[in-house]
Short mmCIF file of C-alpha atoms in Angstrom, two decimals:
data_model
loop_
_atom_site.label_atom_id
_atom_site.label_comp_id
_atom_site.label_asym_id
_atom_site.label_seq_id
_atom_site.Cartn_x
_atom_site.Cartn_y
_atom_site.Cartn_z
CA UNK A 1 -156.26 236.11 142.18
CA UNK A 2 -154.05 235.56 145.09
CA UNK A 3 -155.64 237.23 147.59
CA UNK A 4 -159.03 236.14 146.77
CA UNK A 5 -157.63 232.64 147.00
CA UNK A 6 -155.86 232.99 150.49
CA UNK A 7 -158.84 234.55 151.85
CA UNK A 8 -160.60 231.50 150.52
CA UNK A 9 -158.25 229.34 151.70
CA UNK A 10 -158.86 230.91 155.45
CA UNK A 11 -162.35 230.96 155.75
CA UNK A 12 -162.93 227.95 154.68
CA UNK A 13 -160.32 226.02 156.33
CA UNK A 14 -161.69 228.10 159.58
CA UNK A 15 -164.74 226.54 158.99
CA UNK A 16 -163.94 222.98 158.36
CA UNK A 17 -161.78 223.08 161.23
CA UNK A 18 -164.48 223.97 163.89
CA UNK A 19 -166.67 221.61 162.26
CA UNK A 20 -164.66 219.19 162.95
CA UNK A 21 -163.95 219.98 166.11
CA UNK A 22 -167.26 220.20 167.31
CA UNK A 23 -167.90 217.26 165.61
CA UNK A 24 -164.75 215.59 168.10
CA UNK A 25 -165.97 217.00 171.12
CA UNK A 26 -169.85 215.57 170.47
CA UNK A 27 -168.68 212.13 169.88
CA UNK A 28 -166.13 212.07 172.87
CA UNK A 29 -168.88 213.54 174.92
CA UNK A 30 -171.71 211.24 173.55
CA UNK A 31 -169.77 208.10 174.14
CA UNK A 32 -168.98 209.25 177.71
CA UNK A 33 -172.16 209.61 178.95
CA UNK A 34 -172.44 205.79 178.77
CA UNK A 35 -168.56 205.26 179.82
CA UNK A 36 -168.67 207.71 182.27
CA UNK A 37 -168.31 211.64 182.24
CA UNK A 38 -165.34 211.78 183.74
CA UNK A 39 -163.39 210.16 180.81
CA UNK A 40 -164.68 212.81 178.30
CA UNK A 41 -161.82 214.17 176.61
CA UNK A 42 -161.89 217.90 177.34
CA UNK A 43 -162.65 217.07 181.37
CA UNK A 44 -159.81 214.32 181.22
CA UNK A 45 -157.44 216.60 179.90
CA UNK A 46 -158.57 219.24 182.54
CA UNK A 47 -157.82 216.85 185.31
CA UNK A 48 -154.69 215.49 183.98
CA UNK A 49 -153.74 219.30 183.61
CA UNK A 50 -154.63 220.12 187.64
CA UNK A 51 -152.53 217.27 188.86
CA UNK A 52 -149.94 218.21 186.53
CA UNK A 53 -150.44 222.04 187.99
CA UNK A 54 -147.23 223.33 190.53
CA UNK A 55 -149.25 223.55 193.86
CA UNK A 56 -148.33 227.41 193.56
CA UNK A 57 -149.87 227.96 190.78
CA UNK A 58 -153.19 225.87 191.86
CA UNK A 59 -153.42 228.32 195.41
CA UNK A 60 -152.96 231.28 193.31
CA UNK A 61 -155.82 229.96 191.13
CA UNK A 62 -157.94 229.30 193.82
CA UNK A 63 -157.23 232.74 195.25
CA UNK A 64 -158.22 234.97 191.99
CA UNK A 65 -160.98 232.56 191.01
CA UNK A 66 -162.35 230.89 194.04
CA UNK A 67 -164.67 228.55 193.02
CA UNK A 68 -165.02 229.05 189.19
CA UNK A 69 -161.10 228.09 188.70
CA UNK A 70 -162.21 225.02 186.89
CA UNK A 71 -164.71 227.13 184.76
CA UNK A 72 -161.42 229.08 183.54
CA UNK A 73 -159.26 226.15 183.30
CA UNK A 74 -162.36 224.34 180.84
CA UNK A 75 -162.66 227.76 179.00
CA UNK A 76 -158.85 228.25 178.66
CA UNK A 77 -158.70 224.29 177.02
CA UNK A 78 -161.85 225.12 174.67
CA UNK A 79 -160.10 228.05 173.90
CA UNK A 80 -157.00 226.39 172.90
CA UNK A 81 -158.53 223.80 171.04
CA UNK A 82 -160.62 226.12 168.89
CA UNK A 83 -156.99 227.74 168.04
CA UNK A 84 -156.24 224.45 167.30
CA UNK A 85 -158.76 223.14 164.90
CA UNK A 86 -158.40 226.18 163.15
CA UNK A 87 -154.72 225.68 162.36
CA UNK A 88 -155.51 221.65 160.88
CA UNK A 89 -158.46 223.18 159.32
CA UNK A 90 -156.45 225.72 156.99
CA UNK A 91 -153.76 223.20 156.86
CA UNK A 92 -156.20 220.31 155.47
CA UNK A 93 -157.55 222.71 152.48
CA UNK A 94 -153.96 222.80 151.49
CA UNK A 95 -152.44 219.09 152.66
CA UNK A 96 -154.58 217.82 153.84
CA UNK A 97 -152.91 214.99 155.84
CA UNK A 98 -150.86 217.56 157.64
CA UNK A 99 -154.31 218.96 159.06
CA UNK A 100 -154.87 214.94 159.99
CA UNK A 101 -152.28 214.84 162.25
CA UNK A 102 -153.08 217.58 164.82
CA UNK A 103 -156.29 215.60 165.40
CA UNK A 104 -154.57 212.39 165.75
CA UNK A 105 -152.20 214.57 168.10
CA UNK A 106 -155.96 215.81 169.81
CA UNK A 107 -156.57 212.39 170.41
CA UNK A 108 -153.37 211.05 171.94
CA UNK A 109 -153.41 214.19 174.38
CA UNK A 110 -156.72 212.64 175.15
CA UNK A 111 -156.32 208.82 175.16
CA UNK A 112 -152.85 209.53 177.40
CA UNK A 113 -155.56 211.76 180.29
CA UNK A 114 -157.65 209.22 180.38
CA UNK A 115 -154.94 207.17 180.89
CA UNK A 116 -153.11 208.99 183.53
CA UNK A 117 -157.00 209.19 185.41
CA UNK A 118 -157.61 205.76 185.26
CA UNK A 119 -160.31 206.54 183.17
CA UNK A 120 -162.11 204.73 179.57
CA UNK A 121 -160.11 205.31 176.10
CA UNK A 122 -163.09 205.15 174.16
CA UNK A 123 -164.37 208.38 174.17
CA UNK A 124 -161.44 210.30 173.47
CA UNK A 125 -160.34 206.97 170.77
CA UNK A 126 -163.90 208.32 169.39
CA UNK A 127 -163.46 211.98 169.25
CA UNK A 128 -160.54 211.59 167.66
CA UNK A 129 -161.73 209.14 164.90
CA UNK A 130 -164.74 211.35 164.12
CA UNK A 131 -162.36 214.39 163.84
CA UNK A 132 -160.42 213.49 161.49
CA UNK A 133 -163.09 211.71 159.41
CA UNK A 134 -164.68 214.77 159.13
CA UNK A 135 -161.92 216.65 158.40
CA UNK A 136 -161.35 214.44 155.75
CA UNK A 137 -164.89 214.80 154.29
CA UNK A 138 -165.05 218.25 154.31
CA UNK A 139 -161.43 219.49 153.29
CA UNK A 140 -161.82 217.11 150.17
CA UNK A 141 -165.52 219.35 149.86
CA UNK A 142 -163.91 222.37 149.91
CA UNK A 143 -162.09 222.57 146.57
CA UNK A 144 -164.11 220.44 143.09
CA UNK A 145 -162.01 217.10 142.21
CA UNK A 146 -159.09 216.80 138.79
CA UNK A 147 -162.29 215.36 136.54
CA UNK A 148 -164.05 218.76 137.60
CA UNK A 149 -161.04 221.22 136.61
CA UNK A 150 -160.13 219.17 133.44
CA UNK A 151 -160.84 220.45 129.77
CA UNK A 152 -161.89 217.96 127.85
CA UNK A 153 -160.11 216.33 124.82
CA UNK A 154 -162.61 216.35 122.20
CA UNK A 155 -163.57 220.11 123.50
CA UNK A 156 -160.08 220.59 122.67
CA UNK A 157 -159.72 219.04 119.28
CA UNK A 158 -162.84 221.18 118.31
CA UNK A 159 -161.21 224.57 119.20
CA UNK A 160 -158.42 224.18 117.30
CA UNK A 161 -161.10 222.91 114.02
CA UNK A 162 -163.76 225.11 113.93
CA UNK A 163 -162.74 228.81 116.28
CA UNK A 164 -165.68 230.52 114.71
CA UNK A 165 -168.28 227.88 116.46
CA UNK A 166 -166.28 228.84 119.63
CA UNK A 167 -166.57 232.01 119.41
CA UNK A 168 -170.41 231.68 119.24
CA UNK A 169 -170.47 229.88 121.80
CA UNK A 170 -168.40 232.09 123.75
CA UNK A 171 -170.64 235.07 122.53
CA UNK A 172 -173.96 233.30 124.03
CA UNK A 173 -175.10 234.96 127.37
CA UNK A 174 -175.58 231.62 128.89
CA UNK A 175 -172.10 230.68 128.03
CA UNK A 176 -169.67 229.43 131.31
CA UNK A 177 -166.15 228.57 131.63
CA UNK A 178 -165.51 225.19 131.76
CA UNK A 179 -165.25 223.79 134.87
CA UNK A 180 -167.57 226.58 136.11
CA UNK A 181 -171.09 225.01 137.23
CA UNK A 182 -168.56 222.45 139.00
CA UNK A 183 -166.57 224.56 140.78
CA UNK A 184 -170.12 226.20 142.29
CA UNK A 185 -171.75 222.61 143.18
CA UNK A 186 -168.20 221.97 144.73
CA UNK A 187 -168.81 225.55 146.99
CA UNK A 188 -172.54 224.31 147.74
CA UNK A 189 -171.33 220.66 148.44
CA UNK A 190 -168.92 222.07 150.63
CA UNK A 191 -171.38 224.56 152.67
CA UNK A 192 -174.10 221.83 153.03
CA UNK A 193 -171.61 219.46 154.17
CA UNK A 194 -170.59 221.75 156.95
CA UNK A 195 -174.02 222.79 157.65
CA UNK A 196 -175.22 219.22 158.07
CA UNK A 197 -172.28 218.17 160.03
CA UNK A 198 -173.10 221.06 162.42
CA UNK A 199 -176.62 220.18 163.13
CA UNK A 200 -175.57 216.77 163.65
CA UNK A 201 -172.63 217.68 166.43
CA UNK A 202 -175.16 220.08 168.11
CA UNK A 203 -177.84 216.82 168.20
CA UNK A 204 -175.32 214.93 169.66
CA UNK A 205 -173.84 217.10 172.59
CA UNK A 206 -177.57 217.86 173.25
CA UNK A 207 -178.16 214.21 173.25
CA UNK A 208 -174.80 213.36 175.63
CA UNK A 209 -175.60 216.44 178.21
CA UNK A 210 -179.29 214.46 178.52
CA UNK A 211 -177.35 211.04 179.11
CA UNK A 212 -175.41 212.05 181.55
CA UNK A 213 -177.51 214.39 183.04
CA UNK A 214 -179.69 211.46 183.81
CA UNK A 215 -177.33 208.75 184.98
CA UNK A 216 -174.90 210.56 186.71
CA UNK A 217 -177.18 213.87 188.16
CA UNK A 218 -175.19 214.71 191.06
CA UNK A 219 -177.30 217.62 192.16
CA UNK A 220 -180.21 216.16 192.08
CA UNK A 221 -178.47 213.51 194.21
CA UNK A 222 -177.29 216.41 197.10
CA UNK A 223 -180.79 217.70 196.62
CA UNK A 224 -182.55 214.73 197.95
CA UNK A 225 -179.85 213.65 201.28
CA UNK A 226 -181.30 214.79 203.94
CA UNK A 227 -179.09 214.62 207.16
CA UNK A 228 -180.58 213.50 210.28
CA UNK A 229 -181.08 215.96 212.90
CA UNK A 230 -178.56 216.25 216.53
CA UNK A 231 -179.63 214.53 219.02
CA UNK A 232 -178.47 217.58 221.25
CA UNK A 233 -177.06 220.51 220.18
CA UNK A 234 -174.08 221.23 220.81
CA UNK A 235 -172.29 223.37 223.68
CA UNK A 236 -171.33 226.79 222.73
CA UNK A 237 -167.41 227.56 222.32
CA UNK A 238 -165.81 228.52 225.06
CA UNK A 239 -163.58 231.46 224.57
CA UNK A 240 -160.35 230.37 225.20
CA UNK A 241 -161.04 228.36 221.85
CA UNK A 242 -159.81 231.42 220.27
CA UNK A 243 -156.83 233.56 222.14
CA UNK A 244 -156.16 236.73 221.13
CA UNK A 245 -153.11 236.82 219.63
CA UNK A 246 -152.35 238.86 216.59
CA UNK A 247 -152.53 236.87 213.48
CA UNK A 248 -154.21 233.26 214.67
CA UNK A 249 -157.50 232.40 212.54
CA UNK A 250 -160.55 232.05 213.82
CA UNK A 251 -161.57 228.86 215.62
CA UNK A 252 -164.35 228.26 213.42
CA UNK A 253 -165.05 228.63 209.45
CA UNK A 254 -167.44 230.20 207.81
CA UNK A 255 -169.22 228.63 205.30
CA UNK A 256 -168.97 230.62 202.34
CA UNK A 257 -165.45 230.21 202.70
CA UNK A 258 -165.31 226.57 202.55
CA UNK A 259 -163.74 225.39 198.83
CA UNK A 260 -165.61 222.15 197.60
CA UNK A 261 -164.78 220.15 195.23
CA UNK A 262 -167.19 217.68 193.42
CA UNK A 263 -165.78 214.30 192.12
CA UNK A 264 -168.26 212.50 189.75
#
């Protein structure tokens, strides 16, 4: 039925598509905790986006979000590439090298931040490789092969010889279409494929947040400088630091209100 089919056609292109995805991200991640974190795709392309940002736009950021504007920017990117993967998902259950080439387009949006940061090519050459191989593995799991959908010839040659043994063996409760039992192995295959490339993404971001956690631990870094004490403290502001006239800021900043930035 046509409806059952498109529905088919969605969910399971939705789900090979954030396989695959998550899949990307993993191996760009995993090879960037040895190449450096910077250079991971998603963060690359984050960067690449800021300096690409109107200054405007980046004060207006920093006004509504303060400090978590690069937590929206990374969401808003995540976001966009879950859209994404969907779209070469559904596309690769149908043509499958048209769902190909958005992650081969993921990839050069990735290889060219890295490029414009100064940063490695290999892990977004990696995401991008793992993508869309698999993609390719599980789009060709989600529908069974020809050889599985085929009739074949001598089943043929003995329906049109003996119809009453067919219809016995039509008539027999443990009777299936032909093509069936394949069709279900090819909706297990397909399922188990996904599920196994999903614990194996989720191993290896878990694996690449350790790495880089441990080389490149920045906090635990700031944690452990200790800055050595004044010799003498010193002298209190004088007033006329700060005239009064209407509209001047104040001599001094707090410092809640100071915006850091971190560069790893």
């Amino acid at each position: 039925m046509p409806g059952v089919n498109r529905l088919r056609t969605v969910w399971t292109g939705t789900l090979a598509g954030l396989v695959s995805a998550g899949a990307a991200i993993a191996a760009g991640d995993l090879v960037a905790a040895f190449t450096g974190p910077a250079g991971a795709p998603v963060l690359a392309v984050g960067s690449a986006a800021i300096d690409l940002t109107p200054t405007a736009l980046k004060d207006w950021a920093v006004a509504h979000f303060g400090t978590h504007d690069k937590t929206v920017l990374l969401s808003g990117i995540y976001g966009t590439m879950l859209v994404l993967a969907i779209v070469a998902g559904m596309l690769a259950v149908r043509v499958l090298w048209a769902g190909l080439v958005v992650f081969v387009l993921f990839a050069a949006v990735g290889v060219w931040a890295a490029t414009s940061r100064q940063e490695s090519l290999l892990p977004a050459l990696a995401a991008g490789l793992v993508g869309c191989a698999v993609l390719f593995l599980v789009a060709r799991r989600a529908h069974p092969t020809d050889a599985r959908r085929e009739v074949r010839p001598d089943a043929r040659t003995e329906a049109r010889t003996d119809a009453r043994t067919d219809a016995h063996a039509d008539a027999r409760p443990d009777a299936r279409p032909e093509g069936g039992a394949a069709r279900g192995m090819g909706r297990r295959g397909f399922l188990l494929t996904a599920a196994a490339v999903a614990v194996a993404a989720t191993l290896a971001e878990t694996g690449a947040r350790a790495l880089t956690a441990a080389r490149y631990n920045v906090a635990k870094a700031r944690a452990a400088l200790r800055l050595p004490a004044p010799l003498r403290p010193l002298a209190p502001i004088p007033a006329s630091a700060h005239p009064d006239v209407a509209g001047l800021s104040a001599f001094t900043t707090p410092v809640g209100n100071f915006y850091r930035v971190d560069i790893v």
